[in-house]
Tab-separated table of C-alpha atoms in Angstrom:
chain	number	residue	atom	x	y	z
A	13	MET	CA	-40.753	145.185	-230.635
A	14	LEU	CA	-42.395	148.438	-231.108
A	15	LEU	CA	-45.819	146.990	-230.057
A	16	SER	CA	-43.739	145.583	-226.600
A	17	THR	CA	-42.028	148.745	-226.409
A	18	ALA	CA	-44.980	151.038	-226.199
A	19	ASP	CA	-46.507	148.476	-223.949
A	20	GLY	CA	-43.941	148.829	-221.304
A	21	MET	CA	-44.000	152.110	-221.334
A	22	GLY	CA	-47.225	152.403	-221.076
A	23	GLN	CA	-47.594	150.246	-218.267
A	24	GLU	CA	-44.649	152.186	-216.159
A	25	ALA	CA	-46.658	155.066	-217.321
A	26	SER	CA	-49.371	153.854	-215.293
A	27	SER	CA	-47.709	152.320	-211.944
A	28	GLN	CA	-46.122	155.893	-211.246
A	29	ALA	CA	-49.461	157.569	-211.315
A	30	ARG	CA	-50.659	155.331	-209.082
A	31	ARG	CA	-47.411	155.051	-206.745
A	32	PRO	CA	-47.540	157.383	-203.477
A	33	PRO	CA	-47.027	160.640	-203.785
A	34	SER	CA	-44.850	159.836	-200.334
A	35	LEU	CA	-42.943	157.622	-201.848
A	36	TRP	CA	-41.512	160.099	-204.663
A	37	SER	CA	-41.559	162.980	-202.077
A	38	SER	CA	-38.730	161.352	-200.040
A	39	GLY	CA	-36.726	161.268	-203.525
A	40	ILE	CA	-36.761	157.598	-204.035
A	41	ASP	CA	-36.031	156.408	-208.305
A	42	PRO	CA	-37.327	153.174	-208.970
A	43	ASP	CA	-33.792	151.417	-209.316
A	44	THR	CA	-32.729	151.989	-206.261
A	45	ASP	CA	-33.134	148.850	-203.489
A	46	ILE	CA	-35.803	147.554	-201.105
A	47	GLN	CA	-33.947	148.622	-197.832
A	48	THR	CA	-33.608	152.136	-199.572
A	49	ALA	CA	-36.881	151.994	-199.573
A	50	ILE	CA	-37.717	150.545	-196.691
A	51	LYS	CA	-35.211	153.736	-195.065
A	52	ALA	CA	-37.706	155.476	-196.942
A	53	TYR	CA	-40.175	154.672	-195.765
A	54	LYS	CA	-39.535	154.475	-192.013
A	55	PRO	CA	-39.544	158.144	-191.239
A	56	PHE	CA	-43.236	158.590	-193.351
A	57	ALA	CA	-44.685	156.245	-191.112
A	58	LEU	CA	-43.508	156.995	-188.285
A	59	LEU	CA	-44.614	160.481	-189.341
A	60	HIS	CA	-48.039	159.209	-190.161
A	61	HIS	CA	-48.590	156.564	-187.145
A	62	ALA	CA	-52.259	156.433	-185.290
A	63	ASP	CA	-50.416	156.623	-182.469
A	64	ARG	CA	-48.883	159.638	-183.223
A	65	ASN	CA	-52.277	161.168	-184.429
A	66	HIS	CA	-55.132	161.172	-182.554
A	67	GLY	CA	-58.489	161.716	-183.341
A	68	GLY	CA	-56.539	161.951	-187.175
A	69	LEU	CA	-58.655	160.624	-189.792
A	70	LEU	CA	-55.780	161.520	-192.542
A	71	ALA	CA	-53.259	160.332	-191.490
A	72	THR	CA	-54.554	157.537	-190.205
A	73	GLN	CA	-55.652	157.150	-193.618
A	74	ARG	CA	-52.394	157.842	-195.166
A	75	PHE	CA	-50.831	155.174	-192.911
A	76	PRO	CA	-51.835	152.304	-195.115
A	77	ARG	CA	-51.541	153.175	-198.274
A	78	GLY	CA	-47.922	154.278	-197.879
A	79	LEU	CA	-47.702	150.257	-196.111
A	80	TRP	CA	-49.627	149.156	-199.406
A	81	GLY	CA	-47.600	151.469	-201.868
A	82	ILE	CA	-44.509	150.083	-200.307
A	83	ASN	CA	-45.150	146.997	-201.185
A	84	THR	CA	-46.952	147.367	-204.744
A	85	TYR	CA	-43.937	149.463	-205.597
A	86	ALA	CA	-41.481	146.140	-204.533
A	87	HIS	CA	-43.426	143.371	-206.458
A	88	ARG	CA	-45.098	146.321	-209.776
A	89	PHE	CA	-41.489	146.895	-211.058
A	90	SER	CA	-39.717	143.326	-210.067
A	91	HIS	CA	-39.313	142.165	-213.588
A	92	ARG	CA	-38.290	146.242	-214.425
A	93	THR	CA	-35.560	145.687	-212.003
A	94	PRO	CA	-33.881	143.405	-210.748
A	95	GLN	CA	-31.834	144.456	-207.556
A	96	ILE	CA	-35.703	145.441	-206.115
A	97	GLY	CA	-37.615	142.455	-207.098
A	98	ALA	CA	-34.547	140.618	-205.836
A	99	ALA	CA	-33.950	142.476	-202.607
A	100	TRP	CA	-38.174	142.084	-202.140
A	101	ASN	CA	-37.741	137.934	-202.635
A	102	ILE	CA	-35.000	138.039	-199.884
A	103	CYS	CA	-37.400	140.303	-197.911
A	104	GLN	CA	-40.250	137.577	-198.216
A	105	ARG	CA	-37.859	134.228	-197.615
A	106	HIS	CA	-36.658	135.962	-194.493
A	107	PHE	CA	-40.048	136.455	-193.387
A	108	ASP	CA	-40.895	132.738	-193.838
A	109	ASN	CA	-38.230	130.919	-193.137
A	110	PRO	CA	-35.388	132.822	-191.576
A	111	THR	CA	-33.328	129.779	-192.233
A	112	CYS	CA	-33.532	129.846	-195.657
A	113	VAL	CA	-32.011	133.449	-195.606
A	114	THR	CA	-28.554	132.880	-196.747
A	115	LEU	CA	-29.953	130.447	-199.822
A	116	LYS	CA	-29.596	132.200	-202.941
A	117	PRO	CA	-32.831	133.136	-204.855
A	118	LYS	CA	-34.802	130.873	-207.719
A	119	PRO	CA	-34.175	133.486	-211.015
A	120	LEU	CA	-37.560	131.641	-212.093
A	121	LEU	CA	-39.517	134.838	-211.957
A	122	ARG	CA	-36.445	136.341	-214.488
A	123	THR	CA	-36.808	133.504	-216.507
A	124	LEU	CA	-41.066	133.614	-216.779
A	125	ALA	CA	-40.527	137.220	-217.520
A	126	ALA	CA	-38.210	136.583	-220.040
A	127	LEU	CA	-39.860	133.311	-221.903
A	128	GLN	CA	-43.404	136.003	-221.046
A	129	GLN	CA	-41.646	138.503	-223.259
A	130	THR	CA	-39.909	136.234	-226.090
A	131	MET	CA	-43.906	135.176	-226.570
A	132	ILE	CA	-45.173	138.417	-226.795
A	133	PHE	CA	-42.430	139.048	-229.599
A	134	LEU	CA	-43.328	135.572	-231.324
A	135	TRP	CA	-47.113	136.122	-230.819
A	136	THR	CA	-46.300	139.705	-232.435
A	137	LYS	CA	-44.705	138.219	-235.693
A	138	ILE	CA	-47.558	135.184	-235.887
A	139	SER	CA	-50.267	138.077	-236.528
A	140	SER	CA	-50.441	137.825	-239.934
A	141	MET	CA	-50.454	134.413	-240.573
A	142	SER	CA	-53.423	132.136	-240.346
A	143	SER	CA	-56.253	132.283	-237.603
A	144	THR	CA	-55.607	128.397	-236.381
A	145	CYS	CA	-51.807	129.664	-234.825
A	146	LEU	CA	-53.213	132.404	-233.041
A	147	CYS	CA	-54.519	130.181	-230.069
A	148	LEU	CA	-51.468	128.539	-229.314
A	149	PRO	CA	-49.710	131.329	-227.677
A	150	LYS	CA	-52.435	132.729	-226.264
A	151	ARG	CA	-52.689	128.520	-224.677
A	152	TYR	CA	-48.632	128.786	-223.470
A	153	LEU	CA	-49.532	132.733	-222.181
A	154	ASP	CA	-51.567	130.565	-220.011
A	155	VAL	CA	-49.197	128.777	-218.844
A	156	ILE	CA	-46.388	130.849	-217.681
A	157	HIS	CA	-48.963	132.795	-216.038
A	158	GLU	CA	-50.386	129.402	-213.964
A	159	LEU	CA	-47.064	128.188	-213.503
A	160	LYS	CA	-46.125	132.364	-212.278
A	161	ALA	CA	-48.851	132.188	-209.773
A	162	ASN	CA	-47.606	128.024	-208.573
A	163	HIS	CA	-44.339	129.930	-207.764
A	164	GLN	CA	-45.775	132.999	-205.786
A	165	GLY	CA	-47.448	129.891	-203.305
A	166	TYR	CA	-45.184	127.562	-203.248
A	167	ARG	CA	-43.420	129.213	-200.088
A	168	TYR	CA	-47.151	129.897	-198.237
A	169	GLU	CA	-48.567	126.834	-199.438
A	170	ARG	CA	-45.145	125.007	-197.324
A	171	SER	CA	-45.086	126.494	-194.547
A	172	GLY	CA	-45.637	124.359	-191.370
A	173	ARG	CA	-47.620	125.503	-188.538
A	174	THR	CA	-43.744	125.934	-186.447
A	175	GLY	CA	-41.665	127.369	-189.543
A	176	GLY	CA	-40.481	131.086	-189.311
A	177	SER	CA	-43.312	132.698	-190.961
A	178	LEU	CA	-45.794	135.073	-189.286
A	179	TYR	CA	-49.048	134.538	-191.203
A	180	SER	CA	-48.922	130.761	-190.947
A	181	PHE	CA	-47.510	130.337	-187.079
A	182	SER	CA	-49.568	128.093	-185.187
A	183	GLY	CA	-49.918	128.340	-180.984
A	184	GLY	CA	-51.941	125.591	-180.756
A	185	PHE	CA	-48.715	122.659	-180.859
A	186	ALA	CA	-46.612	125.112	-178.558
A	187	GLN	CA	-49.905	125.213	-175.933
A	188	SER	CA	-50.368	121.438	-175.694
A	189	GLN	CA	-46.864	121.437	-175.228
A	190	GLU	CA	-46.392	124.314	-172.181
A	191	ARG	CA	-49.826	122.380	-171.199
A	192	GLN	CA	-47.700	118.898	-171.043
A	193	ARG	CA	-44.737	120.453	-169.005
A	194	LYS	CA	-47.473	121.845	-166.448
A	195	GLU	CA	-49.141	118.689	-166.203
A	196	ASN	CA	-45.495	116.393	-165.696
A	197	GLU	CA	-44.735	119.153	-163.180
A	198	GLU	CA	-48.086	118.849	-161.509
A	199	TYR	CA	-48.203	114.944	-161.624
A	200	GLU	CA	-44.596	114.896	-160.364
A	201	LYS	CA	-45.144	117.459	-157.708
A	202	ARG	CA	-48.272	114.815	-156.336
A	203	LYS	CA	-46.168	111.750	-156.526
A	204	ARG	CA	-43.289	113.246	-154.316
A	205	GLU	CA	-46.012	114.317	-151.969
A	206	LEU	CA	-47.564	111.022	-151.602
A	207	GLU	CA	-43.800	109.968	-151.192
A	208	HIS	CA	-43.327	111.936	-148.005
A	209	GLU	CA	-46.437	111.605	-146.647
A	210	ILE	CA	-45.970	106.875	-147.052
A	211	GLU	CA	-42.140	107.450	-145.898
A	212	ARG	CA	-43.526	109.457	-142.640
A	213	GLU	CA	-46.801	106.418	-141.972
A	214	GLU	CA	-43.495	104.086	-142.116
A	215	CYS	CA	-41.388	105.759	-140.137
A	216	GLU	CA	-44.462	106.044	-137.773
A	217	ARG	CA	-45.570	102.893	-138.036
A	218	ALA	CA	-41.699	101.431	-136.716
A	219	VAL	CA	-41.533	103.957	-133.796
A	220	ILE	CA	-45.214	102.084	-132.789
A	221	ALA	CA	-43.166	98.289	-132.908
A	222	GLN	CA	-40.006	99.248	-132.127
A	223	LYS	CA	-41.917	100.855	-128.772
A	224	LEU	CA	-44.309	97.637	-128.054
A	225	LYS	CA	-40.980	96.167	-128.392
A	226	ALA	CA	-39.816	97.719	-125.754
A	227	ASP	CA	-42.424	96.892	-124.173
A	228	GLU	CA	-42.460	93.390	-124.368
A	229	ASP	CA	-38.478	93.390	-123.796
A	230	ARG	CA	-39.117	95.395	-119.751
A	231	ARG	CA	-41.706	93.158	-119.208
A	232	ALA	CA	-39.891	89.554	-119.805
A	233	ILE	CA	-36.903	91.171	-118.278
A	234	ALA	CA	-38.931	92.344	-114.887
A	235	LEU	CA	-40.853	88.746	-114.488
A	236	GLU	CA	-37.319	87.322	-115.297
A	237	ASN	CA	-35.943	89.473	-112.489
A	238	ALA	CA	-38.693	88.202	-110.396
A	239	PHE	CA	-37.849	84.724	-110.996
A	240	ARG	CA	-33.722	84.928	-110.999
A	241	LEU	CA	-33.171	88.025	-108.623
A	242	GLY	CA	-34.224	86.530	-105.589
A	243	ALA	CA	-37.283	89.099	-105.005
A	244	ALA	CA	-39.693	86.949	-104.605
A	245	GLY	CA	-37.912	83.978	-102.951
A	246	ALA	CA	-36.566	85.881	-100.329
A	247	GLY	CA	-40.633	87.545	-99.640
A	248	ASP	CA	-39.345	90.795	-100.855
A	249	ALA	CA	-43.343	91.384	-101.323
A	250	ALA	CA	-42.712	95.104	-102.111
A	251	SER	CA	-40.431	94.580	-105.290
A	252	VAL	CA	-42.901	91.397	-106.198
A	253	LYS	CA	-46.196	93.842	-106.082
A	254	ARG	CA	-44.049	97.196	-107.761
A	255	ALA	CA	-43.283	95.152	-111.029
A	256	ILE	CA	-46.649	93.143	-111.323
A	257	LEU	CA	-48.201	96.315	-110.893
A	258	GLU	CA	-45.959	99.075	-113.429
A	259	TYR	CA	-45.986	95.620	-116.220
A	260	ASP	CA	-48.449	94.045	-115.427
A	261	LEU	CA	-47.633	90.583	-115.193
A	262	ASP	CA	-49.124	87.462	-114.989
A	263	VAL	CA	-49.183	85.306	-112.177
A	264	ASN	CA	-49.591	82.126	-113.840
A	265	THR	CA	-47.176	82.672	-116.844
A	266	PRO	CA	-44.233	80.320	-116.329
A	267	GLU	CA	-40.422	81.106	-115.944
A	268	ASN	CA	-38.686	80.590	-119.634
A	269	ASP	CA	-36.992	77.840	-120.065
A	270	PRO	CA	-32.680	79.132	-121.135
A	271	ASN	CA	-32.843	76.492	-123.867
A	272	CYS	CA	-35.508	77.863	-125.370
A	273	PRO	CA	-35.717	81.565	-124.509
A	274	GLN	CA	-39.376	82.958	-124.696
A	275	THR	CA	-40.350	86.686	-124.548
A	276	ALA	CA	-44.144	87.133	-122.214
A	277	HIS	CA	-46.203	87.993	-125.150
A	278	LYS	CA	-44.925	84.438	-127.417
A	279	LEU	CA	-46.134	82.126	-124.384
A	280	PRO	CA	-49.479	80.030	-125.094
A	281	THR	CA	-52.462	81.430	-123.363
A	282	LYS	CA	-55.319	78.617	-122.060
A	283	GLN	CA	-54.928	77.604	-118.652
A	284	ASP	CA	-55.511	74.228	-119.258
A	285	ASN	CA	-51.902	74.584	-121.131
A	286	VAL	CA	-50.035	76.118	-118.728
A	287	SER	CA	-47.900	74.020	-116.259
A	288	LEU	CA	-48.748	75.535	-112.705
A	289	ASP	CA	-44.768	74.344	-110.786
A	290	ASP	CA	-43.149	76.674	-112.439
A	291	SER	CA	-45.084	79.573	-112.430
A	292	LEU	CA	-44.155	83.064	-110.247
A	293	LEU	CA	-47.532	81.882	-107.967
A	294	HIS	CA	-46.211	78.664	-107.636
A	295	VAL	CA	-42.680	80.805	-106.317
A	296	VAL	CA	-44.269	82.910	-103.706
A	297	ALA	CA	-45.973	79.934	-101.951
A	298	SER	CA	-43.097	76.975	-101.608
A	299	TYR	CA	-41.403	79.673	-100.126
A	300	CYS	CA	-44.727	80.495	-97.452
A	301	ASP	CA	-44.740	84.128	-97.964
A	302	GLU	CA	-48.027	86.034	-96.681
A	303	LYS	CA	-47.809	89.471	-98.596
A	304	PRO	CA	-47.287	88.766	-101.798
A	305	PHE	CA	-49.180	85.396	-101.685
A	306	MET	CA	-52.224	87.106	-101.165
A	307	SER	CA	-51.203	89.793	-103.397
A	308	LEU	CA	-51.228	87.227	-105.884
A	309	ILE	CA	-54.288	85.645	-105.142
A	310	GLU	CA	-55.489	89.144	-105.961
A	311	ARG	CA	-53.741	88.934	-109.159
A	312	GLY	CA	-56.478	86.100	-110.323
A	313	CYS	CA	-55.485	82.427	-108.728
A	314	THR	CA	-58.214	80.875	-107.379
A	315	PRO	CA	-58.827	79.713	-103.736
A	316	LEU	CA	-59.216	76.057	-105.054
A	317	GLN	CA	-56.427	76.186	-107.308
A	318	LEU	CA	-53.978	77.201	-103.922
A	319	ALA	CA	-56.057	74.597	-101.982
A	320	ILE	CA	-55.290	71.829	-104.377
A	321	GLU	CA	-51.995	72.507	-104.565
A	322	SER	CA	-51.613	72.759	-100.298
A	323	GLY	CA	-52.664	68.632	-101.137
A	324	VAL	CA	-54.940	68.794	-97.543
A	325	PRO	CA	-58.430	67.219	-98.624
A	326	SER	CA	-59.909	69.358	-95.663
A	327	VAL	CA	-59.436	73.027	-97.427
A	328	VAL	CA	-60.647	71.091	-100.998
A	329	GLU	CA	-63.351	70.880	-99.187
A	330	PHE	CA	-64.320	73.731	-97.621
A	331	LEU	CA	-63.346	75.952	-100.533
A	332	VAL	CA	-65.284	74.205	-103.268
A	333	LYS	CA	-68.630	75.200	-101.975
A	334	TYR	CA	-67.446	78.617	-102.889
A	335	ALA	CA	-65.757	77.841	-105.994
A	336	THR	CA	-67.862	78.208	-109.334
A	337	THR	CA	-68.022	75.053	-111.776
A	338	HIS	CA	-65.553	76.184	-114.384
A	339	ASP	CA	-62.905	76.552	-111.733
A	340	VAL	CA	-64.099	72.901	-110.879
A	341	GLU	CA	-64.487	71.734	-114.162
A	342	ARG	CA	-60.782	72.395	-114.991
A	343	ARG	CA	-59.477	71.721	-112.179
A	344	TRP	CA	-60.565	67.686	-112.526
A	345	LYS	CA	-58.850	67.632	-115.685
A	346	ILE	CA	-54.980	67.693	-113.808
A	347	GLU	CA	-53.826	65.184	-113.058
A	348	GLY	CA	-51.762	63.686	-111.035
A	349	ILE	CA	-54.483	64.409	-107.973
A	350	SER	CA	-55.167	62.501	-104.948
A	351	GLU	CA	-58.147	60.661	-105.062
A	352	GLU	CA	-59.626	62.414	-101.555
A	353	ILE	CA	-59.458	65.659	-103.656
A	354	LYS	CA	-61.020	64.282	-106.410
A	355	GLU	CA	-63.978	62.741	-104.120
A	356	ALA	CA	-64.315	66.759	-102.414
A	357	LEU	CA	-64.590	67.877	-105.983
A	358	GLN	CA	-67.815	65.692	-106.349
A	359	GLU	CA	-69.756	66.566	-103.803
A	360	ARG	CA	-70.016	69.505	-104.732
A	361	PHE	CA	-72.247	67.753	-108.404
A	362	ARG	CA	-73.553	65.860	-105.164
A	363	THR	CA	-74.500	68.830	-103.259
A	364	ALA	CA	-76.163	70.962	-106.402
A	365	GLY	CA	-79.273	69.458	-105.738
A	366	SER	CA	-81.853	69.180	-108.634
A	367	VAL	CA	-79.160	70.932	-110.914
A	368	SER	CA	-77.086	68.688	-112.663
A	369	TYR	CA	-74.154	69.124	-113.434
A	370	SER	CA	-71.283	67.168	-115.970
A	371	LEU	CA	-67.568	67.484	-115.489
A	372	ASP	CA	-67.265	67.653	-119.993
A	373	PRO	CA	-66.100	71.332	-121.122
A	374	MET	CA	-69.091	73.731	-121.305
A	375	THR	CA	-70.551	73.441	-124.834
A	376	SER	CA	-70.586	77.121	-126.725
A	377	LYS	CA	-73.088	78.335	-129.022
A	378	LYS	CA	-71.573	76.827	-132.062
A	379	LEU	CA	-71.985	73.445	-130.684
A	380	GLN	CA	-75.115	74.327	-128.987
A	381	CYS	CA	-76.332	74.654	-132.632
A	382	ARG	CA	-75.313	72.366	-133.890
A	383	HIS	CA	-76.732	69.535	-131.958
A	384	LYS	CA	-80.043	71.368	-132.307
A	385	LEU	CA	-79.300	71.267	-136.381
A	386	GLU	CA	-78.415	67.335	-135.035
A	387	GLU	CA	-82.055	66.463	-133.192
A	388	ARG	CA	-83.900	68.026	-136.347
A	389	ALA	CA	-82.413	65.749	-138.407
A	390	GLU	CA	-83.036	63.196	-136.037
A	391	ARG	CA	-86.800	63.308	-136.085
A	392	ILE	CA	-86.724	64.057	-139.550
A	393	ALA	CA	-85.362	60.546	-140.375
A	394	LYS	CA	-87.535	58.261	-137.971
A	395	ARG	CA	-90.532	60.739	-139.988
A	396	ARG	CA	-89.210	59.549	-143.210
A	397	LEU	CA	-88.259	55.423	-141.471
A	398	PRO	CA	-91.240	53.591	-143.539
A	399	ASN	CA	-90.067	54.794	-146.532
A	400	TRP	CA	-86.822	54.391	-146.363
A	401	SER	CA	-87.223	50.741	-145.256
A	402	GLN	CA	-89.896	50.406	-148.466
A	403	GLU	CA	-87.909	52.174	-150.605
A	404	GLN	CA	-84.658	49.760	-149.797
A	405	ALA	CA	-86.812	46.294	-150.106
A	406	ARG	CA	-87.565	47.995	-153.583
A	407	LEU	CA	-84.091	48.632	-154.084
A	408	LYS	CA	-83.258	45.176	-152.645
A	409	ALA	CA	-85.726	43.115	-154.486
A	410	GLY	CA	-84.041	44.534	-157.580
A	411	VAL	CA	-80.509	43.675	-156.736
A	412	GLU	CA	-81.368	39.913	-155.855
A	413	GLU	CA	-83.409	40.070	-159.701
A	414	HIS	CA	-80.413	41.535	-161.369
A	415	GLN	CA	-78.339	39.045	-159.554
A	416	GLN	CA	-80.767	36.149	-161.467
A	417	PHE	CA	-80.669	37.114	-164.071
A	418	GLU	CA	-77.003	37.282	-164.099
A	419	ASP	CA	-76.717	33.953	-162.945
A	420	ASN	CA	-79.135	32.202	-165.693
A	421	ARG	CA	-77.266	34.470	-168.301
A	422	ARG	CA	-73.509	32.685	-167.254
A	423	ALA	CA	-75.819	29.099	-167.010
A	424	LYS	CA	-76.267	29.308	-170.400
A	425	GLU	CA	-73.751	30.374	-171.998
A	426	ALA	CA	-71.881	27.991	-170.706
A	427	HIS	CA	-74.306	25.239	-171.827
A	428	ALA	CA	-73.668	27.284	-175.598
A	429	LYS	CA	-70.400	26.426	-175.103
A	430	LEU	CA	-70.134	22.680	-173.771
A	431	LEU	CA	-72.040	22.336	-177.006
A	432	GLU	CA	-70.365	23.576	-179.463
A	433	GLU	CA	-66.855	21.958	-177.843
A	434	THR	CA	-69.147	17.986	-178.418
A	435	SER	CA	-70.454	19.550	-181.964
A	436	LEU	CA	-66.321	19.932	-182.538
A	437	TYR	CA	-64.715	17.116	-181.320
A	438	VAL	CA	-67.609	15.238	-182.958
A	439	GLU	CA	-66.708	16.252	-186.823
A	440	ALA	CA	-62.641	15.953	-186.164
A	441	GLU	CA	-63.561	12.472	-185.138
A	442	GLN	CA	-64.865	11.871	-187.601
A	443	ARG	CA	-62.173	13.708	-189.769
A	444	THR	CA	-59.889	11.934	-188.291
A	445	ALA	CA	-61.392	8.939	-188.775
A	446	ALA	CA	-61.731	9.234	-192.576
A	447	SER	CA	-58.424	9.827	-193.164
A	448	ARG	CA	-57.640	6.602	-191.154
A	449	LYS	CA	-59.441	4.473	-193.507
A	450	LYS	CA	-58.213	6.212	-196.170
A	451	LEU	CA	-54.940	6.009	-195.178
A	452	GLU	CA	-55.218	1.928	-194.253
A	453	ARG	CA	-56.787	1.991	-198.235
A	454	LYS	CA	-53.729	3.137	-199.465
A	455	GLU	CA	-51.262	1.097	-197.865
A	456	LYS	CA	-53.078	-2.434	-198.694
A	457	GLU	CA	-53.575	-0.894	-202.425
A	458	GLU	CA	-49.494	-0.352	-202.407
A	459	PRO	CA	-48.163	-3.910	-203.117
A	460	ASN	CA	-50.888	-4.450	-206.116
A	461	ARG	CA	-49.344	-1.130	-207.646
A	462	LYS	CA	-45.705	-2.017	-207.218
A	463	GLU	CA	-46.447	-5.670	-208.715
A	464	SER	CA	-47.316	-3.704	-212.251
A	465	HIS	CA	-44.551	-1.952	-211.869
A	466	LYS	CA	-42.759	-3.710	-211.992
A	467	ARG	CA	-44.413	-6.326	-214.590
A	468	SER	CA	-44.645	-3.403	-216.922
A	469	SER	CA	-41.091	-2.196	-216.622
A	470	SER	CA	-39.958	-6.106	-217.193
A	471	SER	CA	-41.749	-5.943	-221.048
A	472	VAL	CA	-39.911	-3.070	-221.326
A	473	GLU	CA	-35.816	-3.483	-223.556
A	474	THR	CA	-34.272	-1.407	-222.763
A	475	VAL	CA	-33.032	-0.971	-219.387
A	476	LEU	CA	-34.339	1.912	-217.710
A	477	ASP	CA	-32.507	2.641	-213.884
A	478	PRO	CA	-34.992	1.915	-210.783
A	479	PRO	CA	-37.300	4.839	-210.220
A	480	ILE	CA	-36.470	7.508	-207.120
A	481	VAL	CA	-39.019	6.641	-205.194
A	482	ILE	CA	-40.330	9.214	-202.694
A	483	LYS	CA	-41.439	8.488	-198.873
A	484	LYS	CA	-44.705	10.680	-198.838
A	485	ALA	CA	-44.588	11.764	-195.183
A	486	VAL	CA	-47.356	10.205	-193.595
A	487	SER	CA	-50.171	12.474	-191.193
A	488	PRO	CA	-50.869	11.437	-188.001
A	489	PRO	CA	-54.331	9.483	-187.406
A	490	ASN	CA	-56.166	12.695	-185.749
A	491	ALA	CA	-54.471	15.593	-187.983
A	492	VAL	CA	-56.093	18.185	-189.801
A	493	SER	CA	-55.485	19.770	-192.531
A	494	THR	CA	-55.739	23.334	-192.629
A	495	GLU	CA	-59.416	24.185	-194.991
A	496	GLU	CA	-60.726	22.078	-192.347
A	497	ARG	CA	-59.081	24.340	-189.802
A	498	LYS	CA	-60.124	27.316	-191.143
A	499	THR	CA	-63.194	26.047	-191.380
A	500	LEU	CA	-63.730	24.870	-187.898
A	501	ARG	CA	-62.164	28.381	-187.080
A	502	TYR	CA	-64.875	30.219	-188.814
A	503	LEU	CA	-67.882	28.646	-187.213
A	504	LYS	CA	-66.044	28.877	-183.702
A	505	ILE	CA	-65.977	32.623	-184.553
A	506	LYS	CA	-69.081	33.121	-186.050
A	507	LYS	CA	-70.965	31.551	-182.567
A	508	LYS	CA	-69.268	33.217	-180.644
A	509	ARG	CA	-70.645	36.535	-182.006
A	510	LYS	CA	-73.927	34.978	-181.771
A	511	SER	CA	-73.670	34.385	-178.594
A	512	GLN	CA	-72.151	37.722	-177.566
A	513	ILE	CA	-75.412	39.873	-179.715
A	514	GLY	CA	-77.923	37.747	-177.534
A	515	ARG	CA	-76.299	39.000	-174.171
A	516	LYS	CA	-75.812	42.211	-175.107
A	517	LYS	CA	-79.472	41.860	-176.105
A	518	ASP	CA	-80.752	40.354	-172.798
A	519	VAL	CA	-79.310	43.162	-170.999
A	520	LYS	CA	-81.247	45.279	-172.604
A	521	ARG	CA	-84.256	43.897	-171.698
């Protein structure tokens, strides 16, 4: 105990010697708590701070020394003054993790300090014992120091990136979250801009489609008014011409059927499929109004068409000279034309000179290319005709040879089958005759056997009942036994297999 007390006093004296003078000048007792020490340190830190002493090297050196002094003061005397050690542990735990402020400090350090003092006391007691026992206290002291060191670094080792410690905090996680938030905001912004752009385009397309539909409806209404409001029938050339020029109407377009309403853009476009009986041009021509009639001719109706509709052959003969071939061909296909008008149309082709015209529709470029390809294929086929005839003759000879071979094979099979059936029939007849002779011989021997049996039975004194006669079933004369039937079936199957094998060999040859 004396040694331990002396050691403790020596350590205290050395710690007081190393203690910074600023703390002793403030009148701080070693038994005071950490809060008092911190309050005493604040004026010293503010007085010697580098920001207040520009260019003062001594003040800059005193400031970190004072900080080292307060830390050394708390750590050195934590086991001497439990209040200061507890206060410092509370402050340090708060710096490590603010959520653990309310927890009570673990008394592990004090327990370890007491255990250390106990081990030192025991070591002094057993110093007079054998030298073999002196190593035990030293070993236990090493274990105690190791546990104490591990406990001091426990909080620092387990403080995460998001903990409350100033030294263990890392900004990587927060930066990644902030970067992700900004990227999400930019993505949502681009998404909203794209959605607005798509909505604007859809609105523009809807407006354009609505305008087109309104134009088509106005054109259909104008065409209907030209038919039904009597503008064409009454001879109002100005109204008809104004409507045609304003809405660009087709004079060959037929009037819509009331039972099947259609818009103008849904009507057929080929003139061959359009009936001209109810067109606007026909309505004007039926009323013989010259001004709208001439204006409609300028809009697309050919003179030959009007001449044919008039039904006058002389007018057709005069206008057919100036008509195009395509127009003449189309008029030729119209049904219900008189023979005189057809002769006038044919006159165009007779007086055309050396050029031969056909009433068939003109071929397009694709049809011309197809005709050229067909002609080329015909020329190639003609060139290959000798080789083709030889190939055909060779194939025909091969087919005939194969047919002859098949006929011979079938004849051989029929002959073999006939021989097989004949041999089987002969064998069956022989077996039937043998069985018939055997039965006849048994029938002849039966009376003699009965007489001998009677004689033998009469010689016996004892009277016995007459024996029971079992009548055997007599098989018909042409019956075949079971064994013979099996033998015949086996022979028949064997011959059939041989014939099949021979047929396969012939086919392979």
